[in-house]
Every structure is written in C-alpha cells, then in structure tokens.
Short mmCIF file of N, CA and C in Angstrom, two decimals:
data_model
loop_
_atom_site.label_atom_id
_atom_site.label_comp_id
_atom_site.label_asym_id
_atom_site.label_seq_id
_atom_site.Cartn_x
_atom_site.Cartn_y
_atom_site.Cartn_z
N ASN A 1 0.84 -1.18 0.00
CA ASN A 1 0.00 0.00 0.00
C ASN A 1 0.88 1.23 0.00
N TYR A 2 0.44 2.24 -0.70
CA TYR A 2 1.32 3.37 -0.91
C TYR A 2 0.52 4.63 -1.12
N ASN A 3 1.18 5.74 -1.15
CA ASN A 3 0.56 7.02 -1.43
C ASN A 3 0.35 7.13 -2.93
N SER A 4 -0.85 6.81 -3.38
CA SER A 4 -1.09 6.73 -4.82
C SER A 4 -0.97 8.07 -5.52
N THR A 5 -1.28 9.15 -4.84
CA THR A 5 -1.19 10.46 -5.48
C THR A 5 0.24 10.76 -5.89
N TYR A 6 1.19 10.44 -5.02
CA TYR A 6 2.59 10.69 -5.32
C TYR A 6 3.14 9.65 -6.30
N ASP A 7 2.95 8.38 -5.97
CA ASP A 7 3.58 7.32 -6.75
C ASP A 7 3.05 7.22 -8.18
N LEU A 8 1.77 7.44 -8.38
CA LEU A 8 1.22 7.33 -9.72
C LEU A 8 1.53 8.55 -10.57
N SER A 9 2.08 9.60 -9.96
CA SER A 9 2.46 10.77 -10.74
C SER A 9 3.56 10.46 -11.74
N VAL A 10 4.38 9.43 -11.47
CA VAL A 10 5.45 9.06 -12.41
C VAL A 10 4.88 8.55 -13.73
N TRP A 11 3.62 8.13 -13.74
CA TRP A 11 3.00 7.65 -14.97
C TRP A 11 2.89 8.78 -15.99
N HIS A 12 2.91 10.02 -15.53
CA HIS A 12 2.74 11.15 -16.43
C HIS A 12 4.05 11.90 -16.65
N GLN A 13 5.15 11.37 -16.17
CA GLN A 13 6.42 12.08 -16.25
C GLN A 13 7.39 11.43 -17.22
N GLY A 14 6.90 10.73 -18.19
CA GLY A 14 7.77 10.18 -19.21
C GLY A 14 8.34 8.81 -18.89
N TYR A 15 7.85 8.13 -17.88
CA TYR A 15 8.29 6.77 -17.60
C TYR A 15 7.56 5.85 -18.56
N HIS A 16 8.20 5.53 -19.66
CA HIS A 16 7.53 4.78 -20.71
C HIS A 16 7.53 3.27 -20.47
N ASN A 17 8.35 2.79 -19.57
CA ASN A 17 8.38 1.36 -19.30
C ASN A 17 7.46 1.06 -18.13
N GLU A 18 6.28 0.52 -18.43
CA GLU A 18 5.30 0.24 -17.39
C GLU A 18 5.82 -0.72 -16.33
N CYS A 19 6.85 -1.48 -16.65
CA CYS A 19 7.41 -2.41 -15.68
C CYS A 19 8.10 -1.68 -14.51
N ASN A 20 8.37 -0.40 -14.67
CA ASN A 20 8.95 0.40 -13.59
C ASN A 20 7.91 1.16 -12.79
N TRP A 21 6.65 1.05 -13.14
CA TRP A 21 5.60 1.78 -12.44
C TRP A 21 5.26 1.10 -11.12
N VAL A 22 4.92 1.89 -10.14
CA VAL A 22 4.49 1.37 -8.84
C VAL A 22 3.20 0.58 -9.03
N GLY A 23 3.10 -0.58 -8.42
CA GLY A 23 1.92 -1.40 -8.52
C GLY A 23 1.93 -2.37 -9.69
N VAL A 24 2.92 -2.27 -10.55
CA VAL A 24 3.02 -3.13 -11.73
C VAL A 24 4.23 -4.03 -11.58
N LYS A 25 4.03 -5.31 -11.81
CA LYS A 25 5.13 -6.26 -11.79
C LYS A 25 5.18 -6.96 -13.14
N CYS A 26 6.36 -7.05 -13.68
CA CYS A 26 6.55 -7.72 -14.96
C CYS A 26 7.41 -8.95 -14.79
N GLY A 27 7.30 -9.84 -15.73
CA GLY A 27 8.11 -11.05 -15.72
C GLY A 27 8.23 -11.58 -17.13
N GLU A 28 9.13 -12.50 -17.29
CA GLU A 28 9.32 -13.10 -18.60
C GLU A 28 8.32 -14.23 -18.81
N ILE A 29 7.77 -14.26 -19.98
CA ILE A 29 6.85 -15.31 -20.38
C ILE A 29 7.64 -16.26 -21.27
N GLU A 30 7.47 -17.55 -21.06
CA GLU A 30 8.29 -18.55 -21.76
C GLU A 30 8.32 -18.36 -23.28
N THR A 31 7.20 -18.01 -23.86
CA THR A 31 7.13 -17.94 -25.32
C THR A 31 7.45 -16.56 -25.87
N GLU A 32 7.77 -15.61 -25.01
CA GLU A 32 8.02 -14.23 -25.45
C GLU A 32 9.48 -13.85 -25.24
N LEU A 33 9.94 -12.92 -26.02
CA LEU A 33 11.32 -12.45 -25.92
C LEU A 33 11.47 -11.25 -24.99
N TYR A 34 10.38 -10.71 -24.49
CA TYR A 34 10.42 -9.53 -23.65
C TYR A 34 9.50 -9.72 -22.46
N GLN A 35 9.63 -8.84 -21.48
CA GLN A 35 8.81 -8.95 -20.28
C GLN A 35 7.40 -8.44 -20.53
N LYS A 36 6.46 -9.04 -19.83
CA LYS A 36 5.06 -8.65 -19.90
C LYS A 36 4.53 -8.40 -18.50
N VAL A 37 3.47 -7.64 -18.40
CA VAL A 37 2.84 -7.37 -17.11
C VAL A 37 2.22 -8.66 -16.58
N ILE A 38 2.66 -9.08 -15.38
CA ILE A 38 2.11 -10.29 -14.78
C ILE A 38 1.28 -9.99 -13.53
N SER A 39 1.44 -8.79 -12.96
CA SER A 39 0.72 -8.47 -11.73
C SER A 39 0.39 -6.98 -11.68
N LEU A 40 -0.84 -6.69 -11.28
CA LEU A 40 -1.28 -5.32 -11.01
C LEU A 40 -1.83 -5.30 -9.59
N ASP A 41 -1.23 -4.50 -8.74
CA ASP A 41 -1.69 -4.37 -7.35
C ASP A 41 -1.93 -2.89 -7.07
N PHE A 42 -3.19 -2.51 -7.13
CA PHE A 42 -3.59 -1.14 -6.87
C PHE A 42 -4.61 -1.09 -5.74
N SER A 43 -4.40 -1.91 -4.72
CA SER A 43 -5.30 -1.86 -3.57
C SER A 43 -5.12 -0.53 -2.85
N GLN A 44 -6.21 -0.04 -2.31
CA GLN A 44 -6.22 1.21 -1.55
C GLN A 44 -5.61 2.37 -2.33
N SER A 45 -5.95 2.49 -3.59
CA SER A 45 -5.40 3.54 -4.45
C SER A 45 -6.37 4.67 -4.71
N ASN A 46 -7.54 4.60 -4.10
CA ASN A 46 -8.55 5.63 -4.27
C ASN A 46 -8.99 5.77 -5.73
N PHE A 47 -9.00 4.65 -6.45
CA PHE A 47 -9.49 4.65 -7.83
C PHE A 47 -11.01 4.77 -7.82
N HIS A 48 -11.55 5.50 -8.78
CA HIS A 48 -12.98 5.69 -8.96
C HIS A 48 -13.35 5.27 -10.37
N GLY A 49 -14.62 4.97 -10.57
CA GLY A 49 -15.09 4.66 -11.92
C GLY A 49 -15.31 3.17 -12.12
N THR A 50 -15.34 2.78 -13.37
CA THR A 50 -15.60 1.38 -13.70
C THR A 50 -14.29 0.67 -14.05
N LEU A 51 -14.36 -0.64 -14.01
CA LEU A 51 -13.21 -1.46 -14.36
C LEU A 51 -13.08 -1.46 -15.89
N PRO A 52 -11.93 -1.07 -16.43
CA PRO A 52 -11.81 -0.96 -17.89
C PRO A 52 -11.76 -2.33 -18.57
N PRO A 53 -12.55 -2.51 -19.63
CA PRO A 53 -12.52 -3.77 -20.36
C PRO A 53 -11.16 -4.02 -21.02
N GLU A 54 -10.35 -2.98 -21.17
CA GLU A 54 -9.03 -3.13 -21.78
C GLU A 54 -8.10 -4.04 -20.98
N LEU A 55 -8.47 -4.37 -19.75
CA LEU A 55 -7.67 -5.34 -18.99
C LEU A 55 -7.54 -6.66 -19.73
N GLY A 56 -8.51 -6.96 -20.56
CA GLY A 56 -8.48 -8.18 -21.35
C GLY A 56 -7.28 -8.27 -22.29
N ILE A 57 -6.66 -7.13 -22.58
CA ILE A 57 -5.47 -7.10 -23.44
C ILE A 57 -4.32 -7.88 -22.80
N LEU A 58 -4.34 -7.99 -21.48
CA LEU A 58 -3.27 -8.69 -20.76
C LEU A 58 -3.56 -10.19 -20.66
N SER A 59 -4.30 -10.71 -21.60
CA SER A 59 -4.80 -12.08 -21.53
C SER A 59 -3.73 -13.15 -21.43
N ASN A 60 -2.58 -12.96 -22.02
CA ASN A 60 -1.56 -14.00 -22.02
C ASN A 60 -0.49 -13.83 -20.96
N SER A 61 -0.72 -12.91 -20.01
CA SER A 61 0.34 -12.69 -19.03
C SER A 61 -0.14 -12.42 -17.62
N LEU A 62 -1.25 -11.72 -17.44
CA LEU A 62 -1.65 -11.27 -16.11
C LEU A 62 -2.08 -12.44 -15.23
N SER A 63 -1.36 -12.64 -14.12
CA SER A 63 -1.71 -13.72 -13.20
C SER A 63 -2.30 -13.19 -11.89
N THR A 64 -2.04 -11.92 -11.57
CA THR A 64 -2.53 -11.33 -10.32
C THR A 64 -3.16 -9.98 -10.60
N LEU A 65 -4.39 -9.80 -10.13
CA LEU A 65 -5.08 -8.53 -10.24
C LEU A 65 -5.69 -8.19 -8.89
N ILE A 66 -5.16 -7.15 -8.25
CA ILE A 66 -5.63 -6.73 -6.94
C ILE A 66 -6.08 -5.28 -7.03
N LEU A 67 -7.38 -5.07 -6.88
CA LEU A 67 -7.96 -3.74 -6.92
C LEU A 67 -8.87 -3.51 -5.72
N SER A 68 -8.57 -4.18 -4.63
CA SER A 68 -9.43 -4.10 -3.44
C SER A 68 -9.31 -2.73 -2.77
N LYS A 69 -10.36 -2.40 -2.02
CA LYS A 69 -10.42 -1.19 -1.20
C LYS A 69 -10.24 0.08 -2.02
N ASN A 70 -11.00 0.16 -3.11
CA ASN A 70 -11.06 1.36 -3.94
C ASN A 70 -12.51 1.82 -3.98
N ASN A 71 -12.84 2.65 -4.91
CA ASN A 71 -14.21 3.10 -5.12
C ASN A 71 -14.66 2.75 -6.53
N LEU A 72 -14.30 1.57 -6.98
CA LEU A 72 -14.70 1.12 -8.31
C LEU A 72 -16.15 0.66 -8.26
N SER A 73 -16.86 0.83 -9.37
CA SER A 73 -18.29 0.52 -9.38
C SER A 73 -18.70 -0.03 -10.74
N GLY A 74 -19.96 -0.38 -10.85
CA GLY A 74 -20.50 -0.88 -12.11
C GLY A 74 -20.35 -2.39 -12.23
N PHE A 75 -20.52 -2.87 -13.43
CA PHE A 75 -20.44 -4.29 -13.72
C PHE A 75 -18.99 -4.71 -13.97
N ILE A 76 -18.69 -5.96 -13.69
CA ILE A 76 -17.38 -6.51 -14.03
C ILE A 76 -17.41 -6.79 -15.53
N PRO A 77 -16.49 -6.24 -16.30
CA PRO A 77 -16.52 -6.46 -17.75
C PRO A 77 -16.28 -7.92 -18.12
N THR A 78 -16.96 -8.38 -19.14
CA THR A 78 -16.81 -9.77 -19.57
C THR A 78 -15.40 -10.06 -20.07
N GLU A 79 -14.65 -9.02 -20.42
CA GLU A 79 -13.28 -9.19 -20.91
C GLU A 79 -12.36 -9.80 -19.86
N LEU A 80 -12.75 -9.78 -18.58
CA LEU A 80 -11.94 -10.45 -17.57
C LEU A 80 -11.83 -11.94 -17.84
N ALA A 81 -12.79 -12.49 -18.55
CA ALA A 81 -12.75 -13.91 -18.91
C ALA A 81 -11.61 -14.22 -19.86
N TYR A 82 -11.05 -13.20 -20.51
CA TYR A 82 -9.93 -13.41 -21.43
C TYR A 82 -8.61 -13.60 -20.69
N LEU A 83 -8.59 -13.32 -19.39
CA LEU A 83 -7.35 -13.40 -18.62
C LEU A 83 -7.05 -14.85 -18.26
N THR A 84 -6.59 -15.60 -19.23
CA THR A 84 -6.41 -17.04 -19.09
C THR A 84 -5.28 -17.43 -18.14
N CYS A 85 -4.41 -16.51 -17.79
CA CYS A 85 -3.32 -16.80 -16.85
C CYS A 85 -3.67 -16.39 -15.43
N LEU A 86 -4.85 -15.83 -15.23
CA LEU A 86 -5.23 -15.27 -13.93
C LEU A 86 -5.31 -16.35 -12.86
N GLU A 87 -4.55 -16.15 -11.78
CA GLU A 87 -4.55 -17.06 -10.64
C GLU A 87 -5.10 -16.41 -9.39
N TYR A 88 -4.98 -15.10 -9.28
CA TYR A 88 -5.33 -14.38 -8.06
C TYR A 88 -6.12 -13.14 -8.44
N LEU A 89 -7.39 -13.08 -8.01
CA LEU A 89 -8.25 -11.94 -8.32
C LEU A 89 -8.89 -11.43 -7.02
N ASP A 90 -8.58 -10.18 -6.67
CA ASP A 90 -9.12 -9.56 -5.47
C ASP A 90 -9.75 -8.23 -5.84
N LEU A 91 -11.08 -8.21 -5.83
CA LEU A 91 -11.85 -7.00 -6.13
C LEU A 91 -12.70 -6.60 -4.93
N ALA A 92 -12.33 -7.04 -3.74
CA ALA A 92 -13.11 -6.80 -2.53
C ALA A 92 -13.19 -5.32 -2.18
N GLU A 93 -14.23 -4.99 -1.46
CA GLU A 93 -14.44 -3.65 -0.90
C GLU A 93 -14.46 -2.56 -1.95
N ASN A 94 -15.32 -2.77 -2.94
CA ASN A 94 -15.61 -1.78 -3.96
C ASN A 94 -17.12 -1.64 -4.03
N HIS A 95 -17.65 -1.25 -5.16
CA HIS A 95 -19.09 -1.06 -5.32
C HIS A 95 -19.58 -1.74 -6.58
N PHE A 96 -19.05 -2.92 -6.88
CA PHE A 96 -19.45 -3.64 -8.08
C PHE A 96 -20.86 -4.19 -7.92
N ILE A 97 -21.59 -4.25 -9.02
CA ILE A 97 -22.97 -4.71 -9.02
C ILE A 97 -23.15 -5.81 -10.06
N GLY A 98 -24.34 -6.38 -10.06
CA GLY A 98 -24.69 -7.37 -11.08
C GLY A 98 -24.35 -8.77 -10.65
N ASN A 99 -23.96 -9.58 -11.62
CA ASN A 99 -23.67 -10.99 -11.40
C ASN A 99 -22.21 -11.21 -11.02
N VAL A 100 -21.98 -12.26 -10.24
CA VAL A 100 -20.61 -12.70 -9.99
C VAL A 100 -20.02 -13.08 -11.34
N PRO A 101 -18.82 -12.58 -11.66
CA PRO A 101 -18.30 -12.67 -13.04
C PRO A 101 -17.75 -14.04 -13.45
N ILE A 102 -18.27 -15.11 -12.89
CA ILE A 102 -17.92 -16.46 -13.34
C ILE A 102 -19.22 -17.08 -13.82
N ARG A 103 -19.29 -17.37 -15.10
CA ARG A 103 -20.51 -17.92 -15.66
C ARG A 103 -20.25 -19.31 -16.20
N ASP A 104 -21.32 -20.08 -16.31
CA ASP A 104 -21.20 -21.40 -16.91
C ASP A 104 -20.60 -21.26 -18.30
N GLY A 105 -19.65 -22.10 -18.60
CA GLY A 105 -18.98 -22.06 -19.88
C GLY A 105 -17.74 -21.17 -19.88
N MET A 106 -17.62 -20.29 -18.90
CA MET A 106 -16.48 -19.38 -18.82
C MET A 106 -15.33 -19.99 -18.04
N GLN A 107 -15.61 -20.97 -17.19
CA GLN A 107 -14.59 -21.47 -16.29
C GLN A 107 -13.36 -22.03 -17.01
N GLY A 108 -13.50 -22.49 -18.23
CA GLY A 108 -12.34 -22.96 -18.98
C GLY A 108 -11.36 -21.84 -19.29
N ASN A 109 -11.87 -20.62 -19.35
CA ASN A 109 -11.01 -19.48 -19.63
C ASN A 109 -10.20 -19.04 -18.41
N VAL A 110 -10.72 -19.26 -17.23
CA VAL A 110 -10.04 -18.84 -16.00
C VAL A 110 -9.73 -20.07 -15.14
N GLU A 111 -9.35 -21.14 -15.78
CA GLU A 111 -9.15 -22.40 -15.08
C GLU A 111 -7.97 -22.39 -14.11
N ARG A 112 -7.09 -21.41 -14.20
CA ARG A 112 -5.94 -21.33 -13.29
C ARG A 112 -6.27 -20.59 -11.99
N LEU A 113 -7.47 -20.03 -11.89
CA LEU A 113 -7.85 -19.21 -10.75
C LEU A 113 -7.77 -20.02 -9.45
N MET A 114 -6.96 -19.52 -8.49
CA MET A 114 -6.79 -20.18 -7.20
C MET A 114 -7.38 -19.36 -6.05
N TYR A 115 -7.46 -18.03 -6.24
CA TYR A 115 -7.94 -17.14 -5.19
C TYR A 115 -8.92 -16.16 -5.81
N LEU A 116 -10.11 -16.06 -5.22
CA LEU A 116 -11.13 -15.13 -5.71
C LEU A 116 -11.78 -14.46 -4.52
N ASN A 117 -11.61 -13.14 -4.42
CA ASN A 117 -12.22 -12.37 -3.34
C ASN A 117 -13.07 -11.26 -3.94
N LEU A 118 -14.38 -11.41 -3.80
CA LEU A 118 -15.35 -10.42 -4.27
C LEU A 118 -16.18 -9.89 -3.12
N SER A 119 -15.70 -10.03 -1.90
CA SER A 119 -16.42 -9.62 -0.70
C SER A 119 -16.68 -8.13 -0.67
N PHE A 120 -17.72 -7.77 0.07
CA PHE A 120 -18.05 -6.37 0.33
C PHE A 120 -18.25 -5.56 -0.95
N ASN A 121 -19.06 -6.11 -1.83
CA ASN A 121 -19.51 -5.42 -3.03
C ASN A 121 -21.03 -5.45 -3.01
N GLN A 122 -21.64 -5.29 -4.15
CA GLN A 122 -23.10 -5.28 -4.22
C GLN A 122 -23.61 -6.25 -5.29
N PHE A 123 -22.93 -7.39 -5.42
CA PHE A 123 -23.39 -8.40 -6.37
C PHE A 123 -24.74 -8.91 -5.89
N ASN A 124 -25.66 -9.12 -6.83
CA ASN A 124 -27.03 -9.48 -6.45
C ASN A 124 -27.58 -10.63 -7.28
N SER A 125 -26.83 -11.68 -7.38
CA SER A 125 -27.27 -12.85 -8.14
C SER A 125 -27.08 -14.08 -7.26
N THR A 126 -27.24 -15.22 -7.86
CA THR A 126 -26.91 -16.45 -7.15
C THR A 126 -25.43 -16.76 -7.39
N ILE A 127 -24.88 -17.61 -6.55
CA ILE A 127 -23.50 -18.05 -6.77
C ILE A 127 -23.52 -18.98 -7.97
N PRO A 128 -22.77 -18.64 -9.01
CA PRO A 128 -22.85 -19.44 -10.24
C PRO A 128 -22.28 -20.84 -10.08
N ALA A 129 -22.92 -21.78 -10.73
CA ALA A 129 -22.47 -23.17 -10.68
C ALA A 129 -21.07 -23.33 -11.26
N GLY A 130 -20.68 -22.46 -12.18
CA GLY A 130 -19.37 -22.53 -12.81
C GLY A 130 -18.22 -22.44 -11.82
N ILE A 131 -18.45 -21.84 -10.66
CA ILE A 131 -17.39 -21.75 -9.65
C ILE A 131 -16.98 -23.15 -9.19
N GLY A 132 -17.94 -24.06 -9.14
CA GLY A 132 -17.64 -25.43 -8.73
C GLY A 132 -16.74 -26.17 -9.69
N SER A 133 -16.61 -25.68 -10.92
CA SER A 133 -15.77 -26.32 -11.92
C SER A 133 -14.34 -25.80 -11.93
N LEU A 134 -14.05 -24.82 -11.08
CA LEU A 134 -12.69 -24.27 -11.01
C LEU A 134 -11.87 -25.17 -10.09
N SER A 135 -11.23 -26.17 -10.66
CA SER A 135 -10.58 -27.22 -9.87
C SER A 135 -9.38 -26.73 -9.06
N LEU A 136 -8.77 -25.63 -9.44
CA LEU A 136 -7.61 -25.11 -8.69
C LEU A 136 -8.00 -24.08 -7.64
N LEU A 137 -9.26 -23.68 -7.60
CA LEU A 137 -9.71 -22.65 -6.66
C LEU A 137 -9.58 -23.15 -5.23
N ARG A 138 -8.81 -22.44 -4.43
CA ARG A 138 -8.58 -22.81 -3.03
C ARG A 138 -9.19 -21.83 -2.04
N SER A 139 -9.38 -20.58 -2.46
CA SER A 139 -9.93 -19.56 -1.59
C SER A 139 -11.02 -18.80 -2.33
N LEU A 140 -12.21 -18.77 -1.75
CA LEU A 140 -13.34 -18.08 -2.33
C LEU A 140 -14.01 -17.24 -1.25
N TYR A 141 -14.07 -15.92 -1.48
CA TYR A 141 -14.65 -15.00 -0.51
C TYR A 141 -15.73 -14.19 -1.22
N LEU A 142 -16.97 -14.35 -0.74
CA LEU A 142 -18.11 -13.65 -1.33
C LEU A 142 -18.92 -12.92 -0.24
N ARG A 143 -18.38 -12.76 0.92
CA ARG A 143 -19.06 -12.18 2.07
C ARG A 143 -19.61 -10.78 1.77
N SER A 144 -20.73 -10.48 2.39
CA SER A 144 -21.36 -9.15 2.34
C SER A 144 -21.68 -8.70 0.92
N ASN A 145 -22.39 -9.56 0.20
CA ASN A 145 -23.01 -9.24 -1.07
C ASN A 145 -24.49 -9.63 -0.93
N ASP A 146 -25.28 -9.45 -1.94
CA ASP A 146 -26.68 -9.84 -1.93
C ASP A 146 -26.87 -11.13 -2.71
N LEU A 147 -26.12 -12.15 -2.35
CA LEU A 147 -26.17 -13.42 -3.07
C LEU A 147 -27.11 -14.39 -2.38
#
C-alpha cells in the first residue's frame, strides 16, 4: 500500500516502461522475448469509476489482479474472462454490481484461478455453478453481497 497520489504521478512524467511503475510487476513469459505485465496491485489507491474492459489485453500474461479497497463501481466487464493466466483476483471492498463474473462455460477461460475475493460489493445474483468447476480454486470469498 502506498501514497497513490505521489507514486502514480510518475506515470505522467515520461516513464515509458510500465514495468517500472508502482503497482506493476513484470516477468518473462516462456514464449516471449520480452517482459510482460504479470501483476497489477492497486489496492487502496482511491481509484474511482468502472473497471476498464481493456484489462483483457493482458490475456496471455496477467496472473494477479488486486484492486481491493477502492471506489470502483459498475459491472465486471466480460473481458476479464480473457485473462487465461489469472490465478489471483481480489476486487473486494468496492461497489461492483450485477452478477458474480464467473458464468457457466467461462470457467475454462479462467481455469488457473486459485484465489477469488469479491467480498463487500453489491453483487445481487446467485452463486454461479461454474465456480464449482474451477478445480484449482482454493480460496473463495463472497461475504457481504446480496447473493
């Protein structure tokens, strides 16, 4: 956790290599010749707005996405299903609404998911059956939603 106002200011100061940005971790992917973003940790960053569907662009590399304790709202974009390397997803303590973003037929896309924390949001559906098909899932937190 960090002072996001100060640390994120480097994003606008000509730091063109995102691997040097605070909250971003890069690593080498076996099939690639260069580093790719493998982790985004922006917990407690005072982010507002909706989750950008452009996160799906990181489909072949992102394994960790932590956006807990922000002021994010709206629906979880379906593009999160493209994150086939995702192992750790923490979106707790925001203001997300709608359905839990694991649907029947989608579990094959996020089959590496081991940790899922969607607690303290405003999801208002049933717990999807597809969660039961995530064979690597070890931690599931859905507390304080309308499920």
